[in-house]
Amino acid sequence: MTSYAQTMTRDNELGGAAAMASVAAMIAALFAGSTALTPLYVIYKQAFGFSQITLTLVYAVYVVGNLAALLVFGRLSDAIGRRPAAMAAMAVAVASALFFLFAENVAWLDIARILSGLGVGVGAGTGTAWLAELIEGEDKSRAAIIATTTNFIGLGAGALLSGLLAEYAPWPLRLTFAVYLALLALVTLAIWRTRETVSRPGRLADVSMRPRLSVPASISAQFVAPAVTGFGAMALVGFYAALAPSILAQQLHATNHAEAGGLFFELSIVAAGTILGTARLSSRFTMLAALMLMIPTVALIVAAQVFASMPTMVVATALCGVAAALGYRGSLQVVNQIAPADRRAEVVSAFFVCCFCGNALPVIGIGVLSSWTSATLASLAFAGMITIFSLVALGFGAKYAR
């Protein structure tokens, strides 16, 4: 006969699993909102009549919200508790979806993207910390694996669902965000019912709004390799999220919006599978492997454009998913290893700033170049930048491998 203690243990395990599932669903839902726009950029460009440069700026302004979350609200959930911070992130995501739903011009899209970045920044940090506290035992690395995997799954699901609705359902610029709002409502309900793990949450008034960002001089040389790797990994993801639909339509003559969403879904699912499949590999090995993979990845992207080859683009996308996953996970773990314990949060914040800049700045550069020259030459310049960055990072990584 099952004892009372065994029953309680089983119930606690089930409750813990449900709580982790709710938090993972929140992370996935927030990131899904950041890529729901990916297959819609071409439609917005036609509907609102803006240029390729404006398109890239709409994509890149998302980073403003990310940086605000990181620099100003990074410690929010430590102070007021995980659940209140998560509910705040969900509220911001709802506001972002509403701006997308009723968007009438580029300004609406800019506001929606900034709010989306803010919600993701607060929610992802809160969710990762929450998962670590919900996981029993000493091995907290599982929290990072769950968080990064659901991150990529959310990114891919958002793009795929948006592309399918845009291609095969009515009201492509409205229905996507109506469906997304319904999803946010369900996830918010689950988060509201998830137990708090901060024992003594404080008040919002006690939260310091002073930005903290620095890298100690003692690890500055060691920091170069992971910082550049994170920059490059997120630059590859940003390239696909912002520009791949336009490349498909203009150079590969693939105008199906579902194909645009499916391409980014491929990248994300490959990345998620790579994170799960390489969890036992050392962080420095995965980081250096990512740097080596980035060079053939960008070469294939340019080749796909030159030869208007969809099969080449599919292969490039899969390789990009592997490189981005290895680069992001490996470099983040290396940063955690080299950061002094008393300044870890500051060093990790500096690393994420590099990632956010990588996600936005190259995309802006490609948008400007493609308006002056051609999309292929702009992609070639992007490939050259990634190659140089990879070689520099490989040099620093090899020098400070120990």
Coordinates of C-alpha atoms in Angstrom, one line a residue:
M1 CA 0.0 0.0 0.0
T2 CA 1.4 3.4 -1.0
S3 CA 2.4 5.4 2.1
Y4 CA 1.3 9.0 2.7
A5 CA 4.9 10.1 2.3
Q6 CA 5.3 8.5 -1.1
T7 CA 2.0 10.0 -2.2
M8 CA 3.1 13.5 -1.1
T9 CA 6.5 13.0 -2.9
R10 CA 4.8 12.0 -6.1
D11 CA 2.4 14.9 -5.9
N12 CA 5.2 17.3 -5.3
E13 CA 7.1 15.9 -8.3
L14 CA 4.0 16.3 -10.5
G15 CA 3.5 19.8 -9.2
G16 CA 7.1 20.7 -9.9
A17 CA 6.9 19.4 -13.4
A18 CA 3.7 21.3 -14.0
A19 CA 5.3 24.5 -12.7
M20 CA 8.4 24.0 -14.9
A21 CA 6.1 23.4 -17.9
S22 CA 4.3 26.6 -17.2
V23 CA 7.5 28.6 -17.0
A24 CA 8.9 27.0 -20.1
A25 CA 5.6 27.8 -21.9
M26 CA 6.0 31.4 -20.9
I27 CA 9.5 31.6 -22.3
A28 CA 8.4 30.0 -25.6
A29 CA 5.3 32.2 -25.9
L30 CA 7.3 35.4 -25.3
F31 CA 9.9 34.5 -27.9
A32 CA 7.2 33.4 -30.4
G33 CA 5.9 36.9 -30.3
S34 CA 9.3 38.2 -31.4
T35 CA 9.3 36.2 -34.6
A36 CA 5.6 36.3 -35.5
L37 CA 6.5 39.3 -37.6
T38 CA 9.1 37.4 -39.7
P39 CA 6.8 36.1 -42.5
L40 CA 4.8 39.3 -42.4
Y41 CA 7.6 41.8 -43.1
V42 CA 7.0 41.5 -46.9
I43 CA 3.2 42.1 -46.5
Y44 CA 3.8 45.1 -44.2
K45 CA 6.3 46.5 -46.6
Q46 CA 3.7 46.5 -49.4
A47 CA 0.8 47.6 -47.2
F48 CA 2.6 50.6 -45.6
G49 CA 4.9 51.3 -48.5
F50 CA 8.2 51.5 -46.6
S51 CA 11.8 50.7 -47.8
Q52 CA 14.2 47.9 -47.0
I53 CA 16.1 50.1 -44.6
T54 CA 12.9 50.9 -42.7
L55 CA 12.1 47.1 -42.6
T56 CA 15.5 46.4 -41.0
L57 CA 15.0 49.3 -38.5
V58 CA 11.6 47.9 -37.5
Y59 CA 13.3 44.6 -36.8
A60 CA 16.3 46.1 -35.0
V61 CA 14.3 48.5 -32.7
Y62 CA 13.3 45.4 -30.8
V63 CA 16.8 45.5 -29.2
V64 CA 15.9 48.8 -27.5
G65 CA 13.4 46.9 -25.4
N66 CA 15.9 44.1 -24.7
L67 CA 18.5 46.5 -23.5
A68 CA 16.0 48.4 -21.3
A69 CA 15.0 45.1 -19.7
L70 CA 18.6 44.0 -19.2
L71 CA 20.1 47.2 -17.9
V72 CA 17.2 48.7 -15.9
F73 CA 15.0 45.8 -15.0
G74 CA 17.5 43.0 -14.8
R75 CA 17.1 42.5 -11.0
L76 CA 13.3 43.0 -11.0
S77 CA 12.3 39.4 -10.2
D78 CA 15.0 39.1 -7.5
A79 CA 13.4 42.0 -5.7
I80 CA 9.6 41.6 -6.2
G81 CA 9.4 37.8 -6.9
R82 CA 9.3 35.6 -9.9
R83 CA 5.6 35.5 -10.4
P84 CA 4.9 39.3 -10.3
A85 CA 7.8 39.9 -12.7
A86 CA 6.6 37.2 -15.0
M87 CA 3.0 38.6 -14.9
A88 CA 4.5 42.1 -15.8
A89 CA 6.3 40.6 -18.7
M90 CA 3.2 38.9 -20.0
A91 CA 1.3 42.2 -19.6
V92 CA 3.9 44.0 -21.8
A93 CA 3.7 41.1 -24.3
V94 CA -0.1 41.6 -24.5
A95 CA 0.3 45.3 -25.1
S96 CA 2.8 44.6 -27.8
A97 CA 0.4 42.2 -29.5
L98 CA -2.4 44.8 -29.3
F99 CA -0.2 47.4 -31.1
F100 CA 0.5 44.8 -33.8
L101 CA -3.1 43.9 -34.1
F102 CA -4.3 47.5 -34.7
A103 CA -1.1 48.8 -36.4
E104 CA -1.8 51.5 -39.0
N105 CA 1.7 52.7 -39.8
V106 CA 5.4 52.1 -39.1
A107 CA 5.3 54.0 -35.8
W108 CA 2.8 51.4 -34.4
L109 CA 5.2 48.6 -35.5
D110 CA 8.1 50.3 -33.8
I111 CA 6.3 50.6 -30.5
A112 CA 5.1 47.0 -30.7
R113 CA 8.6 45.8 -31.4
I114 CA 10.1 47.8 -28.5
L115 CA 7.4 46.4 -26.1
S116 CA 8.1 42.9 -27.4
G117 CA 11.8 43.2 -26.7
L118 CA 11.0 44.6 -23.2
G119 CA 8.7 41.7 -22.4
V120 CA 11.1 39.1 -23.7
G121 CA 14.0 40.6 -21.8
V122 CA 12.2 40.6 -18.4
G123 CA 10.4 37.3 -19.0
A124 CA 13.3 35.3 -20.2
G125 CA 15.6 36.4 -17.3
T126 CA 12.8 35.8 -14.8
G127 CA 11.9 32.4 -16.3
T128 CA 15.5 31.1 -16.4
A129 CA 16.0 32.0 -12.7
W130 CA 12.6 30.5 -11.8
L131 CA 13.4 27.2 -13.6
A132 CA 16.7 26.9 -11.6
E133 CA 14.7 27.3 -8.4
L134 CA 12.0 24.9 -9.4
I135 CA 14.5 22.1 -10.3
E136 CA 15.4 20.0 -7.3
G137 CA 19.0 18.9 -6.6
E138 CA 22.3 20.5 -7.2
D139 CA 22.5 20.3 -11.0
K140 CA 21.0 23.6 -12.1
S141 CA 22.5 23.4 -15.7
R142 CA 19.2 21.7 -16.7
A143 CA 17.5 25.1 -16.2
A144 CA 19.7 26.7 -18.9
I145 CA 19.1 23.7 -21.3
I146 CA 15.3 24.0 -20.8
A147 CA 15.4 27.8 -21.2
T148 CA 17.5 27.9 -24.3
T149 CA 15.6 25.0 -25.9
T150 CA 12.2 26.5 -25.3
N151 CA 13.7 29.8 -26.5
F152 CA 14.4 28.4 -30.0
I153 CA 11.2 26.3 -30.1
G154 CA 9.2 29.5 -29.4
L155 CA 11.1 31.4 -32.1
G156 CA 10.4 28.8 -34.7
A157 CA 6.8 28.2 -33.7
G158 CA 6.0 31.9 -33.9
A159 CA 7.4 32.2 -37.4
L160 CA 5.8 29.0 -38.7
L161 CA 2.3 29.8 -37.3
S162 CA 2.4 33.3 -38.6
G163 CA 3.5 32.1 -42.1
L164 CA 0.8 29.5 -42.3
L165 CA -1.9 32.0 -41.2
A166 CA -0.6 34.6 -43.6
E167 CA -0.7 32.2 -46.5
Y168 CA -3.8 30.2 -45.9
A169 CA -6.1 32.2 -43.7
P170 CA -7.8 35.6 -44.1
W171 CA -6.6 38.9 -42.5
P172 CA -2.9 38.0 -42.4
L173 CA -1.9 41.2 -40.5
R174 CA -4.7 40.7 -37.9
L175 CA -5.4 37.0 -37.4
T176 CA -1.9 36.1 -36.3
F177 CA -2.0 38.5 -33.4
A178 CA -5.5 37.6 -32.4
V179 CA -4.4 34.0 -32.1
Y180 CA -1.3 35.1 -30.3
L181 CA -3.3 37.1 -27.7
A182 CA -5.4 34.0 -27.0
L183 CA -2.2 32.0 -26.4
L184 CA -0.9 34.7 -24.1
A185 CA -4.1 34.6 -22.1
L186 CA -3.7 30.8 -21.5
V187 CA 0.0 31.1 -20.6
T188 CA -0.7 34.0 -18.2
L189 CA -3.4 31.9 -16.4
A190 CA -0.8 29.1 -16.0
I191 CA 1.8 31.5 -14.7
W192 CA -0.6 33.0 -12.2
R193 CA -1.2 29.6 -10.7
T194 CA 2.6 28.7 -10.5
R195 CA 4.1 28.8 -7.1
E196 CA 6.5 31.6 -6.1
T197 CA 10.1 30.6 -5.2
V198 CA 11.4 33.9 -3.8
S199 CA 10.9 33.5 -0.1
R200 CA 10.7 37.2 0.9
P201 CA 9.8 39.3 -2.1
G202 CA 10.2 43.1 -1.6
R203 CA 8.5 46.1 -3.1
L204 CA 8.9 47.7 -6.5
A205 CA 10.0 50.9 -4.9
D206 CA 13.1 49.2 -3.5
V207 CA 14.4 48.0 -6.9
S208 CA 17.5 49.9 -8.1
M209 CA 17.1 51.3 -11.6
R210 CA 20.8 52.1 -12.0
P211 CA 22.3 50.2 -15.0
R212 CA 25.2 47.8 -14.2
L213 CA 27.5 46.8 -17.0
S214 CA 31.2 46.0 -16.8
V215 CA 33.9 43.4 -17.5
P216 CA 36.8 43.1 -15.0
A217 CA 40.2 43.9 -16.6
S218 CA 41.5 40.5 -15.3
I219 CA 39.3 38.6 -17.7
S220 CA 38.9 41.1 -20.6
A221 CA 41.1 39.1 -23.0
Q222 CA 39.3 35.9 -22.2
F223 CA 35.9 37.6 -22.6
V224 CA 36.6 38.5 -26.3
A225 CA 36.0 35.0 -27.7
P226 CA 32.6 34.3 -26.1
A227 CA 31.5 37.9 -26.7
V228 CA 32.3 37.8 -30.4
T229 CA 30.8 34.2 -30.6
G230 CA 27.6 35.5 -29.0
F231 CA 27.5 38.5 -31.4
G232 CA 28.0 36.2 -34.4
A233 CA 25.5 33.6 -33.4
M234 CA 22.8 36.2 -32.9
A235 CA 23.7 38.0 -36.1
L236 CA 23.0 34.8 -38.0
V237 CA 19.6 34.5 -36.3
G238 CA 18.8 38.1 -36.9
F239 CA 19.7 37.8 -40.6
Y240 CA 17.1 35.0 -41.0
A241 CA 14.5 36.6 -38.9
A242 CA 14.6 40.0 -40.6
L243 CA 15.9 39.4 -44.1
A244 CA 15.4 35.8 -45.2
P245 CA 11.7 36.4 -46.3
S246 CA 12.8 39.2 -48.6
I247 CA 15.6 37.1 -50.0
L248 CA 13.2 34.2 -50.7
A249 CA 10.8 36.5 -52.5
Q250 CA 13.2 38.6 -54.5
Q251 CA 16.1 36.2 -55.3
L252 CA 14.8 32.7 -54.9
H253 CA 11.4 33.6 -56.2
A254 CA 9.6 31.8 -53.3
T255 CA 6.6 34.1 -52.5
N256 CA 4.8 31.6 -50.2
H257 CA 4.6 33.1 -46.7
A258 CA 4.5 29.7 -45.2
E259 CA 7.8 28.9 -46.8
A260 CA 9.3 31.9 -45.1
G261 CA 8.0 30.9 -41.7
G262 CA 9.0 27.3 -42.4
L263 CA 12.6 28.3 -43.1
F264 CA 13.0 30.0 -39.8
F265 CA 11.2 27.1 -38.1
E266 CA 13.8 24.8 -39.6
L267 CA 16.6 26.9 -38.1
S268 CA 15.0 27.0 -34.7
I269 CA 14.2 23.3 -34.4
V270 CA 17.7 22.3 -35.6
A271 CA 19.1 24.7 -33.0
A272 CA 16.8 23.3 -30.2
G273 CA 17.8 19.7 -31.2
T274 CA 21.5 20.7 -31.2
I275 CA 21.3 22.1 -27.7
L276 CA 19.7 18.9 -26.4
G277 CA 22.0 16.6 -28.3
T278 CA 25.3 18.3 -27.3
A279 CA 24.5 19.0 -23.6
R280 CA 27.4 16.8 -22.5
L281 CA 30.0 18.5 -24.7
S282 CA 32.3 21.0 -23.1
S283 CA 31.4 24.7 -23.3
R284 CA 34.7 25.8 -24.9
F285 CA 34.6 23.0 -27.5
T286 CA 31.0 23.9 -28.6
M287 CA 32.0 27.6 -28.8
L288 CA 35.0 27.0 -31.0
A289 CA 33.0 24.5 -33.1
A290 CA 30.4 27.2 -33.7
L291 CA 33.0 29.7 -34.8
M292 CA 34.3 27.2 -37.4
L293 CA 30.8 26.4 -38.6
M294 CA 29.9 30.1 -39.1
I295 CA 32.3 30.5 -42.0
P296 CA 30.8 27.7 -44.3
T297 CA 27.3 28.8 -43.1
V298 CA 27.6 32.3 -44.5
A299 CA 29.3 31.0 -47.7
L300 CA 26.3 28.8 -48.3
I301 CA 23.9 31.7 -47.7
V302 CA 25.6 33.8 -50.4
A303 CA 25.8 30.8 -52.7
A304 CA 22.0 30.2 -52.3
Q305 CA 21.4 33.8 -53.4
V306 CA 23.9 33.8 -56.3
F307 CA 22.5 30.5 -57.8
A308 CA 18.9 31.1 -56.7
S309 CA 18.9 27.7 -55.1
M310 CA 16.4 26.7 -52.5
P311 CA 18.1 23.4 -51.6
T312 CA 21.3 25.3 -50.9
M313 CA 19.3 27.7 -48.7
V314 CA 17.8 24.8 -46.8
V315 CA 21.2 23.3 -46.1
A316 CA 22.6 26.7 -45.1
T317 CA 19.7 27.2 -42.7
A318 CA 20.3 23.8 -41.0
L319 CA 24.0 24.6 -40.6
C320 CA 23.0 28.1 -39.3
G321 CA 20.8 26.4 -36.6
V322 CA 23.7 24.2 -35.5
A323 CA 26.2 27.1 -35.4
A324 CA 23.8 29.5 -33.6
A325 CA 22.9 26.9 -31.0
L326 CA 26.5 25.8 -30.3
G327 CA 27.7 29.4 -30.3
Y328 CA 25.0 30.7 -28.0
R329 CA 25.1 27.9 -25.4
G330 CA 28.9 27.5 -25.5
S331 CA 29.8 31.2 -25.2
L332 CA 27.2 31.8 -22.4
Q333 CA 28.6 28.9 -20.4
V334 CA 32.2 30.1 -21.0
V335 CA 31.2 33.6 -19.7
N336 CA 29.7 32.0 -16.6
Q337 CA 32.9 30.0 -16.0
I338 CA 35.4 32.9 -16.3
A339 CA 33.3 35.6 -14.5
P340 CA 34.2 36.3 -10.9
A341 CA 31.5 35.1 -8.5
D342 CA 30.9 38.5 -7.0
R343 CA 30.5 40.1 -10.4
R344 CA 28.9 37.4 -12.5
A345 CA 25.6 39.3 -13.1
E346 CA 27.5 42.3 -14.5
V347 CA 29.7 40.2 -16.8
V348 CA 26.8 38.1 -18.1
S349 CA 24.9 41.4 -18.7
A350 CA 27.8 42.6 -20.8
F351 CA 27.7 39.4 -22.7
F352 CA 24.0 39.7 -23.5
V353 CA 24.6 43.3 -24.7
C354 CA 27.0 41.9 -27.2
C355 CA 24.4 39.3 -28.3
F356 CA 21.7 42.0 -28.6
C357 CA 24.0 44.2 -30.7
G358 CA 24.8 41.2 -32.9
N359 CA 21.1 40.6 -33.4
A360 CA 20.5 44.2 -34.6
L361 CA 23.5 46.0 -35.9
P362 CA 24.5 43.7 -38.8
V363 CA 20.9 43.6 -40.0
I364 CA 20.8 47.4 -40.2
G365 CA 24.1 47.4 -42.1
I366 CA 22.7 44.8 -44.6
G367 CA 19.6 46.9 -45.1
V368 CA 21.5 50.0 -45.8
L369 CA 24.0 48.3 -48.2
S370 CA 21.2 46.5 -50.1
S371 CA 19.5 49.8 -50.8
W372 CA 22.8 51.2 -52.2
T373 CA 24.0 48.1 -54.1
S374 CA 22.2 44.7 -54.3
A375 CA 21.0 42.1 -51.7
T376 CA 23.7 39.7 -52.9
L377 CA 26.6 42.1 -52.4
A378 CA 25.1 43.1 -49.0
S379 CA 25.0 39.4 -48.0
L380 CA 28.6 39.0 -49.2
A381 CA 29.7 41.9 -46.9
F382 CA 27.8 40.2 -44.1
A383 CA 29.6 37.0 -44.8
G384 CA 32.9 38.8 -44.8
M385 CA 32.2 40.4 -41.4
I386 CA 31.2 37.0 -39.9
T387 CA 34.3 35.4 -41.3
I388 CA 36.6 38.0 -39.8
F389 CA 34.9 38.0 -36.5
S390 CA 35.0 34.2 -36.4
L391 CA 38.7 34.1 -37.1
V392 CA 39.4 36.8 -34.5
A393 CA 37.4 34.9 -31.9
L394 CA 39.1 31.6 -32.8
G395 CA 42.5 33.2 -32.2
F396 CA 41.5 34.5 -28.8
G397 CA 39.7 31.3 -27.9
A398 CA 42.7 29.2 -28.8
K399 CA 45.1 31.5 -27.0
Y400 CA 43.1 31.4 -23.7
A401 CA 41.8 27.9 -24.1
R402 CA 43.1 27.0 -20.6

